[in-house]
Amino acid sequence: MSITTKTGDNGETSLKKSGLRVDTYGTLDEVDSALGLARAFSDKDDVAERILKLQRKLPALMADFASCGTESRITMEDVREIESWCDDVESDLPEEHAFIIPGGSQSGAMLDLARTTARRAERCACRLAETEEVAASDRIYLNRLSDYCYLLMRLEEDIYEDD
């Protein structure tokens, strides 16, 4: 089977390429790529494992945005799971007292890129929800995704004190 299907040559897949659904799952694909880079450059096995675990969830989230009228693959149980991941990391970190400047490490910078790209995907999803059905679990998961990327960046860069 060839990777070149030629079905998108005229600006459409099964959806319009310019549509918000395609924009949302395409932006999530960018998040996945940034996470892959962060994992490849991570100096910490624990962070790399957490990133991989997160990456394994993203195909379901992308599929939700690529599909119209189907039951959401991301459930509220998945939302609770990513919230527990956030709680787990956050419990090891001190309270923040200042903004963090990205770029303390390669992996940390890539996690920050994943965070900001996840925020863009969330904005796309919010625009999509103005005209089409978007599952609450998908919207919430997207919001938690950026939070988790931020926490992983802090964990990767050992940002524990007022550095």
Tab-separated table of N, CA and C in Angstrom:
chain	number	residue	atom	x	y	z
A	1	MET	N	0.844	-1.176	0.000
A	1	MET	CA	0.000	0.000	0.000
A	1	MET	C	0.886	1.236	0.000
A	2	SER	N	0.622	2.147	-0.868
A	2	SER	CA	1.412	3.368	-0.987
A	2	SER	C	0.956	4.422	0.014
A	3	ILE	N	1.912	5.198	0.514
A	3	ILE	CA	1.574	6.315	1.394
A	3	ILE	C	0.865	7.420	0.624
A	4	THR	N	1.099	7.496	-0.671
A	4	THR	CA	0.481	8.509	-1.523
A	4	THR	C	-0.855	7.988	-2.036
A	5	THR	N	-1.936	8.552	-1.483
A	5	THR	CA	-3.270	8.126	-1.902
A	5	THR	C	-3.856	9.044	-2.958
A	6	LYS	N	-3.344	10.254	-3.029
A	6	LYS	CA	-3.808	11.291	-3.964
A	6	LYS	C	-5.229	11.761	-3.675
A	7	THR	N	-5.828	11.276	-2.575
A	7	THR	CA	-7.189	11.705	-2.247
A	7	THR	C	-7.222	13.139	-1.730
A	8	GLY	N	-6.109	13.655	-1.253
A	8	GLY	CA	-6.082	15.008	-0.718
A	8	GLY	C	-5.552	16.044	-1.683
A	9	ASP	N	-5.346	15.677	-2.919
A	9	ASP	CA	-4.731	16.588	-3.885
A	9	ASP	C	-5.557	17.838	-4.162
A	10	ASN	N	-6.844	17.761	-3.970
A	10	ASN	CA	-7.705	18.915	-4.236
A	10	ASN	C	-8.156	19.624	-2.965
A	11	GLY	N	-7.394	19.465	-1.889
A	11	GLY	CA	-7.706	20.184	-0.656
A	11	GLY	C	-8.720	19.518	0.236
A	12	GLU	N	-8.970	18.244	0.010
A	12	GLU	CA	-9.916	17.526	0.856
A	12	GLU	C	-9.374	16.135	1.157
A	13	THR	N	-9.708	15.660	2.334
A	13	THR	CA	-9.530	14.243	2.648
A	13	THR	C	-10.961	13.738	2.668
A	14	SER	N	-11.381	13.030	3.696
A	14	SER	CA	-12.818	12.789	3.836
A	14	SER	C	-13.460	14.049	4.414
A	15	LEU	N	-12.609	14.974	4.887
A	15	LEU	CA	-13.029	16.283	5.393
A	15	LEU	C	-12.277	17.349	4.607
A	16	LYS	N	-12.756	18.582	4.658
A	16	LYS	CA	-12.014	19.675	4.019
A	16	LYS	C	-10.733	19.922	4.803
A	17	LYS	N	-9.615	19.986	4.122
A	17	LYS	CA	-8.333	20.207	4.797
A	17	LYS	C	-8.276	21.559	5.499
A	18	SER	N	-9.081	22.509	5.029
A	18	SER	CA	-9.107	23.826	5.654
A	18	SER	C	-10.052	23.883	6.847
A	19	GLY	N	-10.745	22.788	7.134
A	19	GLY	CA	-11.726	22.759	8.215
A	19	GLY	C	-11.094	22.690	9.594
A	20	LEU	N	-11.878	23.091	10.575
A	20	LEU	CA	-11.380	23.110	11.956
A	20	LEU	C	-11.096	21.723	12.514
A	21	ARG	N	-11.834	20.709	12.062
A	21	ARG	CA	-11.546	19.342	12.530
A	21	ARG	C	-10.140	18.933	12.116
A	22	VAL	N	-9.834	19.141	10.840
A	22	VAL	CA	-8.514	18.773	10.325
A	22	VAL	C	-7.443	19.637	10.988
A	23	ASP	N	-7.739	20.915	11.192
A	23	ASP	CA	-6.800	21.804	11.864
A	23	ASP	C	-6.516	21.315	13.289
A	24	THR	N	-7.559	20.878	13.983
A	24	THR	CA	-7.394	20.420	15.361
A	24	THR	C	-6.561	19.150	15.429
A	25	TYR	N	-6.917	18.131	14.649
A	25	TYR	CA	-6.130	16.903	14.764
A	25	TYR	C	-4.759	17.044	14.131
A	26	GLY	N	-4.610	17.926	13.165
A	26	GLY	CA	-3.281	18.211	12.619
A	26	GLY	C	-2.391	18.892	13.642
A	27	THR	N	-2.969	19.784	14.429
A	27	THR	CA	-2.220	20.451	15.485
A	27	THR	C	-1.838	19.448	16.571
A	28	LEU	N	-2.720	18.510	16.858
A	28	LEU	CA	-2.385	17.447	17.816
A	28	LEU	C	-1.260	16.568	17.288
A	29	ASP	N	-1.203	16.375	15.987
A	29	ASP	CA	-0.100	15.632	15.377
A	29	ASP	C	1.223	16.370	15.629
A	30	GLU	N	1.190	17.701	15.560
A	30	GLU	CA	2.376	18.498	15.878
A	30	GLU	C	2.781	18.316	17.340
A	31	VAL	N	1.791	18.268	18.237
A	31	VAL	CA	2.070	18.019	19.657
A	31	VAL	C	2.792	16.685	19.799
A	32	ASP	N	2.293	15.672	19.129
A	32	ASP	CA	2.889	14.339	19.203
A	32	ASP	C	4.339	14.352	18.724
A	33	SER	N	4.605	15.075	17.641
A	33	SER	CA	5.981	15.168	17.127
A	33	SER	C	6.895	15.888	18.114
A	34	ALA	N	6.409	16.975	18.705
A	34	ALA	CA	7.209	17.694	19.704
A	34	ALA	C	7.473	16.799	20.919
A	35	LEU	N	6.468	16.027	21.309
A	35	LEU	CA	6.664	15.093	22.429
A	35	LEU	C	7.679	14.011	22.070
A	36	GLY	N	7.651	13.547	20.822
A	36	GLY	CA	8.636	12.557	20.382
A	36	GLY	C	10.050	13.103	20.468
A	37	LEU	N	10.232	14.335	20.060
A	37	LEU	CA	11.553	14.965	20.186
A	37	LEU	C	11.944	15.118	21.652
A	38	ALA	N	11.008	15.558	22.471
A	38	ALA	CA	11.293	15.717	23.905
A	38	ALA	C	11.711	14.385	24.520
A	39	ARG	N	11.013	13.334	24.134
A	39	ARG	CA	11.349	11.995	24.667
A	39	ARG	C	12.722	11.551	24.190
A	40	ALA	N	13.028	11.799	22.909
A	40	ALA	CA	14.323	11.387	22.349
A	40	ALA	C	15.489	12.111	23.018
A	41	PHE	N	15.272	13.363	23.427
A	41	PHE	CA	16.341	14.158	24.029
A	41	PHE	C	16.319	14.141	25.559
A	42	SER	N	15.345	13.493	26.154
A	42	SER	CA	15.231	13.505	27.609
A	42	SER	C	16.428	12.832	28.269
A	43	ASP	N	16.898	13.450	29.327
A	43	ASP	CA	17.988	12.887	30.123
A	43	ASP	C	17.453	12.045	31.277
A	44	LYS	N	16.145	12.009	31.419
A	44	LYS	CA	15.536	11.329	32.560
A	44	LYS	C	14.612	10.218	32.085
A	45	ASP	N	14.932	9.006	32.465
A	45	ASP	CA	14.120	7.859	32.048
A	45	ASP	C	12.663	8.004	32.491
A	46	ASP	N	12.448	8.513	33.714
A	46	ASP	CA	11.098	8.673	34.235
A	46	ASP	C	10.285	9.632	33.364
A	47	VAL	N	10.893	10.736	32.958
A	47	VAL	CA	10.194	11.701	32.108
A	47	VAL	C	9.926	11.088	30.736
A	48	ALA	N	10.921	10.409	30.172
A	48	ALA	CA	10.742	9.776	28.861
A	48	ALA	C	9.604	8.753	28.897
A	49	GLU	N	9.509	7.981	29.973
A	49	GLU	CA	8.423	7.001	30.104
A	49	GLU	C	7.071	7.686	30.211
A	50	ARG	N	7.014	8.791	30.945
A	50	ARG	CA	5.763	9.543	31.080
A	50	ARG	C	5.332	10.127	29.731
A	51	ILE	N	6.302	10.619	28.974
A	51	ILE	CA	5.989	11.178	27.653
A	51	ILE	C	5.434	10.085	26.749
A	52	LEU	N	6.076	8.928	26.736
A	52	LEU	CA	5.613	7.830	25.891
A	52	LEU	C	4.195	7.402	26.265
A	53	LYS	N	3.924	7.330	27.547
A	53	LYS	CA	2.584	6.975	28.019
A	53	LYS	C	1.559	7.991	27.498
A	54	LEU	N	1.918	9.257	27.522
A	54	LEU	CA	1.045	10.304	27.002
A	54	LEU	C	0.875	10.171	25.492
A	55	GLN	N	1.975	9.921	24.789
A	55	GLN	CA	1.898	9.776	23.327
A	55	GLN	C	0.976	8.632	22.914
A	56	ARG	N	0.900	7.607	23.728
A	56	ARG	CA	0.031	6.470	23.396
A	56	ARG	C	-1.445	6.828	23.465
A	57	LYS	N	-1.791	7.923	24.139
A	57	LYS	CA	-3.177	8.386	24.232
A	57	LYS	C	-3.565	9.284	23.050
A	58	LEU	N	-2.585	9.934	22.447
A	58	LEU	CA	-2.890	10.941	21.430
A	58	LEU	C	-3.592	10.409	20.178
A	59	PRO	N	-3.293	9.197	19.689
A	59	PRO	CA	-4.043	8.722	18.513
A	59	PRO	C	-5.554	8.671	18.747
A	60	ALA	N	-5.969	8.305	19.943
A	60	ALA	CA	-7.409	8.273	20.245
A	60	ALA	C	-7.991	9.680	20.233
A	61	LEU	N	-7.260	10.635	20.769
A	61	LEU	CA	-7.723	12.019	20.782
A	61	LEU	C	-7.797	12.573	19.357
A	62	MET	N	-6.769	12.289	18.560
A	62	MET	CA	-6.788	12.728	17.158
A	62	MET	C	-7.946	12.077	16.407
A	63	ALA	N	-8.187	10.802	16.659
A	63	ALA	CA	-9.284	10.097	15.987
A	63	ALA	C	-10.634	10.706	16.358
A	64	ASP	N	-10.780	11.147	17.604
A	64	ASP	CA	-12.032	11.793	18.004
A	64	ASP	C	-12.294	13.039	17.157
A	65	PHE	N	-11.255	13.816	16.922
A	65	PHE	CA	-11.442	15.033	16.134
A	65	PHE	C	-11.566	14.743	14.639
A	66	ALA	N	-11.037	13.613	14.196
A	66	ALA	CA	-11.147	13.247	12.783
A	66	ALA	C	-12.501	12.633	12.464
A	67	SER	N	-13.219	12.209	13.486
A	67	SER	CA	-14.491	11.508	13.294
A	67	SER	C	-15.668	12.410	13.608
A	68	CYS	N	-16.675	12.307	12.812
A	68	CYS	CA	-17.915	13.060	13.037
A	68	CYS	C	-18.998	12.099	13.509
A	69	GLY	N	-19.645	12.447	14.603
A	69	GLY	CA	-20.812	11.681	15.034
A	69	GLY	C	-20.528	10.320	15.624
A	70	THR	N	-19.302	10.066	16.028
A	70	THR	CA	-19.003	8.781	16.668
A	70	THR	C	-18.782	9.006	18.159
A	71	GLU	N	-18.899	7.939	18.908
A	71	GLU	CA	-18.674	8.031	20.349
A	71	GLU	C	-17.201	8.349	20.612
A	72	SER	N	-16.965	9.209	21.575
A	72	SER	CA	-15.613	9.647	21.898
A	72	SER	C	-14.766	8.483	22.417
A	73	ARG	N	-13.554	8.398	21.916
A	73	ARG	CA	-12.608	7.385	22.390
A	73	ARG	C	-11.954	7.832	23.696
A	74	ILE	N	-11.810	9.141	23.863
A	74	ILE	CA	-11.285	9.695	25.114
A	74	ILE	C	-12.479	9.856	26.051
A	75	THR	N	-12.387	9.219	27.194
A	75	THR	CA	-13.498	9.214	28.144
A	75	THR	C	-13.151	10.063	29.361
A	76	MET	N	-14.127	10.243	30.211
A	76	MET	CA	-13.859	10.963	31.457
A	76	MET	C	-12.878	10.169	32.333
A	77	GLU	N	-12.825	8.870	32.160
A	77	GLU	CA	-11.813	8.072	32.867
A	77	GLU	C	-10.414	8.463	32.397
A	78	ASP	N	-10.251	8.711	31.097
A	78	ASP	CA	-8.966	9.183	30.577
A	78	ASP	C	-8.624	10.559	31.144
A	79	VAL	N	-9.641	11.408	31.289
A	79	VAL	CA	-9.424	12.726	31.890
A	79	VAL	C	-8.943	12.562	33.325
A	80	ARG	N	-9.599	11.702	34.080
A	80	ARG	CA	-9.177	11.468	35.468
A	80	ARG	C	-7.747	10.912	35.520
A	81	GLU	N	-7.410	10.068	34.542
A	81	GLU	CA	-6.059	9.500	34.502
A	81	GLU	C	-5.007	10.585	34.281
A	82	ILE	N	-5.203	11.466	33.299
A	82	ILE	CA	-4.208	12.509	33.053
A	82	ILE	C	-4.171	13.493	34.232
A	83	GLU	N	-5.309	13.703	34.888
A	83	GLU	CA	-5.318	14.549	36.080
A	83	GLU	C	-4.492	13.916	37.198
A	84	SER	N	-4.564	12.597	37.307
A	84	SER	CA	-3.752	11.916	38.333
A	84	SER	C	-2.273	11.982	37.977
A	85	TRP	N	-1.953	11.939	36.676
A	85	TRP	CA	-0.560	12.098	36.244
A	85	TRP	C	-0.066	13.494	36.627
A	86	CYS	N	-0.912	14.494	36.402
A	86	CYS	CA	-0.553	15.869	36.776
A	86	CYS	C	-0.331	15.968	38.283
A	87	ASP	N	-1.265	15.413	39.052
A	87	ASP	CA	-1.146	15.457	40.518
A	87	ASP	C	0.129	14.776	40.988
A	88	ASP	N	0.469	13.653	40.363
A	88	ASP	CA	1.662	12.900	40.733
A	88	ASP	C	2.930	13.726	40.523
A	89	VAL	N	3.049	14.372	39.378
A	89	VAL	CA	4.225	15.190	39.089
A	89	VAL	C	4.225	16.432	39.965
A	90	GLU	N	3.073	17.087	40.067
A	90	GLU	CA	2.992	18.342	40.816
A	90	GLU	C	3.313	18.154	42.292
A	91	SER	N	2.995	16.978	42.831
A	91	SER	CA	3.279	16.731	44.244
A	91	SER	C	4.779	16.686	44.524
A	92	ASP	N	5.590	16.438	43.487
A	92	ASP	CA	7.048	16.411	43.640
A	92	ASP	C	7.697	17.763	43.390
A	93	LEU	N	6.906	18.747	42.966
A	93	LEU	CA	7.459	20.051	42.620
A	93	LEU	C	7.020	21.100	43.639
A	94	PRO	N	7.879	22.070	43.912
A	94	PRO	CA	7.481	23.143	44.823
A	94	PRO	C	6.540	24.124	44.122
A	95	GLU	N	5.913	24.960	44.909
A	95	GLU	CA	5.069	26.006	44.356
A	95	GLU	C	5.912	26.947	43.500
A	96	GLU	N	5.296	27.469	42.476
A	96	GLU	CA	6.009	28.408	41.608
A	96	GLU	C	5.852	29.831	42.121
A	97	HIS	N	6.896	30.617	41.902
A	97	HIS	CA	6.851	32.015	42.313
A	97	HIS	C	7.280	32.958	41.195
A	98	ALA	N	7.592	32.418	40.027
A	98	ALA	CA	8.042	33.251	38.906
A	98	ALA	C	7.758	32.530	37.593
A	99	PHE	N	7.728	33.287	36.513
A	99	PHE	CA	7.592	32.685	35.195
A	99	PHE	C	8.883	31.949	34.843
A	100	ILE	N	8.738	30.889	34.062
A	100	ILE	CA	9.885	30.108	33.636
A	100	ILE	C	10.196	30.451	32.193
A	101	ILE	N	11.446	30.734	31.918
A	101	ILE	CA	11.876	31.024	30.559
A	101	ILE	C	12.229	29.693	29.898
A	102	PRO	N	11.578	29.364	28.775
A	102	PRO	CA	11.854	28.089	28.105
A	102	PRO	C	13.294	27.995	27.605
A	103	GLY	N	13.808	26.786	27.563
A	103	GLY	CA	15.115	26.554	26.955
A	103	GLY	C	16.197	26.115	27.905
A	104	GLY	N	15.824	25.674	29.099
A	104	GLY	CA	16.831	25.209	30.042
A	104	GLY	C	17.502	23.918	29.603
A	105	SER	N	16.833	23.166	28.761
A	105	SER	CA	17.394	21.940	28.189
A	105	SER	C	16.676	21.692	26.867
A	106	GLN	N	17.248	20.850	26.025
A	106	GLN	CA	16.598	20.544	24.744
A	106	GLN	C	15.237	19.899	24.967
A	107	SER	N	15.199	18.893	25.817
A	107	SER	CA	13.941	18.194	26.054
A	107	SER	C	12.915	19.117	26.696
A	108	GLY	N	13.349	19.926	27.649
A	108	GLY	CA	12.441	20.866	28.304
A	108	GLY	C	11.861	21.871	27.322
A	109	ALA	N	12.698	22.369	26.422
A	109	ALA	CA	12.223	23.322	25.417
A	109	ALA	C	11.202	22.660	24.490
A	110	MET	N	11.426	21.398	24.164
A	110	MET	CA	10.493	20.685	23.290
A	110	MET	C	9.186	20.383	24.018
A	111	LEU	N	9.264	20.124	25.318
A	111	LEU	CA	8.044	19.952	26.110
A	111	LEU	C	7.267	21.265	26.175
A	112	ASP	N	7.988	22.375	26.244
A	112	ASP	CA	7.310	23.663	26.247
A	112	ASP	C	6.671	23.924	24.887
A	113	LEU	N	7.328	23.526	23.815
A	113	LEU	CA	6.736	23.635	22.485
A	113	LEU	C	5.474	22.770	22.396
A	114	ALA	N	5.535	21.566	22.944
A	114	ALA	CA	4.351	20.699	22.962
A	114	ALA	C	3.221	21.360	23.752
A	115	ARG	N	3.563	22.010	24.853
A	115	ARG	CA	2.555	22.708	25.684
A	115	ARG	C	1.863	23.807	24.887
A	116	THR	N	2.651	24.645	24.234
A	116	THR	CA	2.047	25.767	23.513
A	116	THR	C	1.266	25.275	22.290
A	117	THR	N	1.723	24.214	21.677
A	117	THR	CA	1.012	23.659	20.532
A	117	THR	C	-0.293	23.008	20.989
A	118	ALA	N	-0.273	22.381	22.167
A	118	ALA	CA	-1.504	21.813	22.730
A	118	ALA	C	-2.513	22.924	23.025
A	119	ARG	N	-2.034	24.068	23.469
A	119	ARG	CA	-2.931	25.210	23.708
A	119	ARG	C	-3.558	25.680	22.387
A	120	ARG	N	-2.774	25.668	21.312
A	120	ARG	CA	-3.312	26.040	19.999
A	120	ARG	C	-4.376	25.025	19.567
A	121	ALA	N	-4.108	23.740	19.787
A	121	ALA	CA	-5.101	22.702	19.457
A	121	ALA	C	-6.380	22.921	20.254
A	122	GLU	N	-6.237	23.323	21.504
A	122	GLU	CA	-7.409	23.588	22.331
A	122	GLU	C	-8.212	24.778	21.777
A	123	ARG	N	-7.522	25.816	21.328
A	123	ARG	CA	-8.217	26.954	20.732
A	123	ARG	C	-8.964	26.526	19.459
A	124	CYS	N	-8.326	25.671	18.655
A	124	CYS	CA	-8.995	25.134	17.458
A	124	CYS	C	-10.245	24.364	17.853
A	125	ALA	N	-10.127	23.538	18.878
A	125	ALA	CA	-11.261	22.730	19.328
A	125	ALA	C	-12.392	23.607	19.854
A	126	CYS	N	-12.041	24.684	20.521
A	126	CYS	CA	-13.073	25.609	21.022
A	126	CYS	C	-13.813	26.273	19.865
A	127	ARG	N	-13.084	26.661	18.827
A	127	ARG	CA	-13.736	27.235	17.639
A	127	ARG	C	-14.626	26.178	16.967
A	128	LEU	N	-14.140	24.951	16.895
A	128	LEU	CA	-14.917	23.868	16.311
A	128	LEU	C	-16.204	23.645	17.108
A	129	ALA	N	-16.109	23.703	18.429
A	129	ALA	CA	-17.268	23.463	19.292
A	129	ALA	C	-18.351	24.534	19.136
A	130	GLU	N	-18.001	25.663	18.547
A	130	GLU	CA	-19.003	26.702	18.303
A	130	GLU	C	-19.987	26.294	17.209
A	131	THR	N	-19.564	25.383	16.338
A	131	THR	CA	-20.424	25.000	15.210
A	131	THR	C	-20.715	23.504	15.132
A	132	GLU	N	-19.915	22.701	15.822
A	132	GLU	CA	-20.093	21.253	15.767
A	132	GLU	C	-19.969	20.655	17.161
A	133	GLU	N	-20.464	19.454	17.279
A	133	GLU	CA	-20.369	18.726	18.550
A	133	GLU	C	-18.919	18.338	18.821
A	134	VAL	N	-18.445	18.683	20.005
A	134	VAL	CA	-17.131	18.250	20.482
A	134	VAL	C	-17.357	17.679	21.871
A	135	ALA	N	-16.919	16.464	22.084
A	135	ALA	CA	-17.131	15.811	23.375
A	135	ALA	C	-16.447	16.584	24.489
A	136	ALA	N	-17.143	16.722	25.599
A	136	ALA	CA	-16.582	17.414	26.758
A	136	ALA	C	-15.276	16.752	27.197
A	137	SER	N	-15.220	15.438	27.134
A	137	SER	CA	-14.007	14.727	27.550
A	137	SER	C	-12.813	15.104	26.675
A	138	ASP	N	-13.049	15.327	25.383
A	138	ASP	CA	-11.968	15.739	24.490
A	138	ASP	C	-11.487	17.150	24.829
A	139	ARG	N	-12.424	18.062	25.062
A	139	ARG	CA	-12.044	19.443	25.391
A	139	ARG	C	-11.267	19.496	26.703
A	140	ILE	N	-11.742	18.763	27.696
A	140	ILE	CA	-11.068	18.765	28.998
A	140	ILE	C	-9.694	18.112	28.884
A	141	TYR	N	-9.622	16.989	28.164
A	141	TYR	CA	-8.336	16.299	28.001
A	141	TYR	C	-7.315	17.217	27.337
A	142	LEU	N	-7.755	17.962	26.330
A	142	LEU	CA	-6.862	18.904	25.656
A	142	LEU	C	-6.303	19.928	26.630
A	143	ASN	N	-7.152	20.425	27.518
A	143	ASN	CA	-6.699	21.401	28.500
A	143	ASN	C	-5.683	20.786	29.453
A	144	ARG	N	-5.933	19.578	29.898
A	144	ARG	CA	-5.013	18.910	30.818
A	144	ARG	C	-3.701	18.536	30.129
A	145	LEU	N	-3.774	18.253	28.829
A	145	LEU	CA	-2.590	17.903	28.054
A	145	LEU	C	-1.534	19.001	28.146
A	146	SER	N	-1.938	20.241	27.963
A	146	SER	CA	-0.965	21.336	28.034
A	146	SER	C	-0.432	21.495	29.458
A	147	ASP	N	-1.293	21.320	30.451
A	147	ASP	CA	-0.832	21.387	31.848
A	147	ASP	C	0.227	20.326	32.124
A	148	TYR	N	-0.042	19.120	31.637
A	148	TYR	CA	0.884	18.009	31.881
A	148	TYR	C	2.229	18.231	31.183
A	149	CYS	N	2.186	18.762	29.979
A	149	CYS	CA	3.445	19.074	29.276
A	149	CYS	C	4.270	20.086	30.076
A	150	TYR	N	3.597	21.070	30.634
A	150	TYR	CA	4.281	22.077	31.446
A	150	TYR	C	4.932	21.436	32.677
A	151	LEU	N	4.190	20.578	33.355
A	151	LEU	CA	4.734	19.919	34.541
A	151	LEU	C	5.908	19.013	34.181
A	152	LEU	N	5.803	18.312	33.051
A	152	LEU	CA	6.916	17.465	32.617
A	152	LEU	C	8.149	18.292	32.283
A	153	MET	N	7.940	19.476	31.715
A	153	MET	CA	9.065	20.377	31.431
A	153	MET	C	9.764	20.750	32.734
A	154	ARG	N	9.002	21.103	33.749
A	154	ARG	CA	9.607	21.449	35.045
A	154	ARG	C	10.365	20.255	35.628
A	155	LEU	N	9.795	19.064	35.499
A	155	LEU	CA	10.437	17.857	36.009
A	155	LEU	C	11.717	17.567	35.230
A	156	GLU	N	11.676	17.710	33.925
A	156	GLU	CA	12.847	17.473	33.075
A	156	GLU	C	13.975	18.439	33.401
A	157	GLU	N	13.619	19.690	33.637
A	157	GLU	CA	14.643	20.715	33.848
A	157	GLU	C	15.025	20.906	35.307
A	158	ASP	N	14.529	20.035	36.184
A	158	ASP	CA	14.837	20.143	37.608
A	158	ASP	C	14.517	21.522	38.165
A	159	ILE	N	13.389	22.075	37.749
A	159	ILE	CA	12.994	23.394	38.253
A	159	ILE	C	12.209	23.172	39.535
A	160	TYR	N	12.949	23.199	40.626
A	160	TYR	CA	12.356	22.946	41.931
A	160	TYR	C	12.326	24.197	42.800
A	161	GLU	N	13.274	25.049	42.629
A	161	GLU	CA	13.381	26.236	43.459
A	161	GLU	C	13.233	27.478	42.605
A	162	ASP	N	13.434	28.635	43.167
A	162	ASP	CA	13.420	29.884	42.405
A	162	ASP	C	14.710	30.008	41.628
A	163	ASP	N	14.816	29.188	40.569
A	163	ASP	CA	16.038	29.174	39.756
A	163	ASP	C	16.186	30.461	38.980
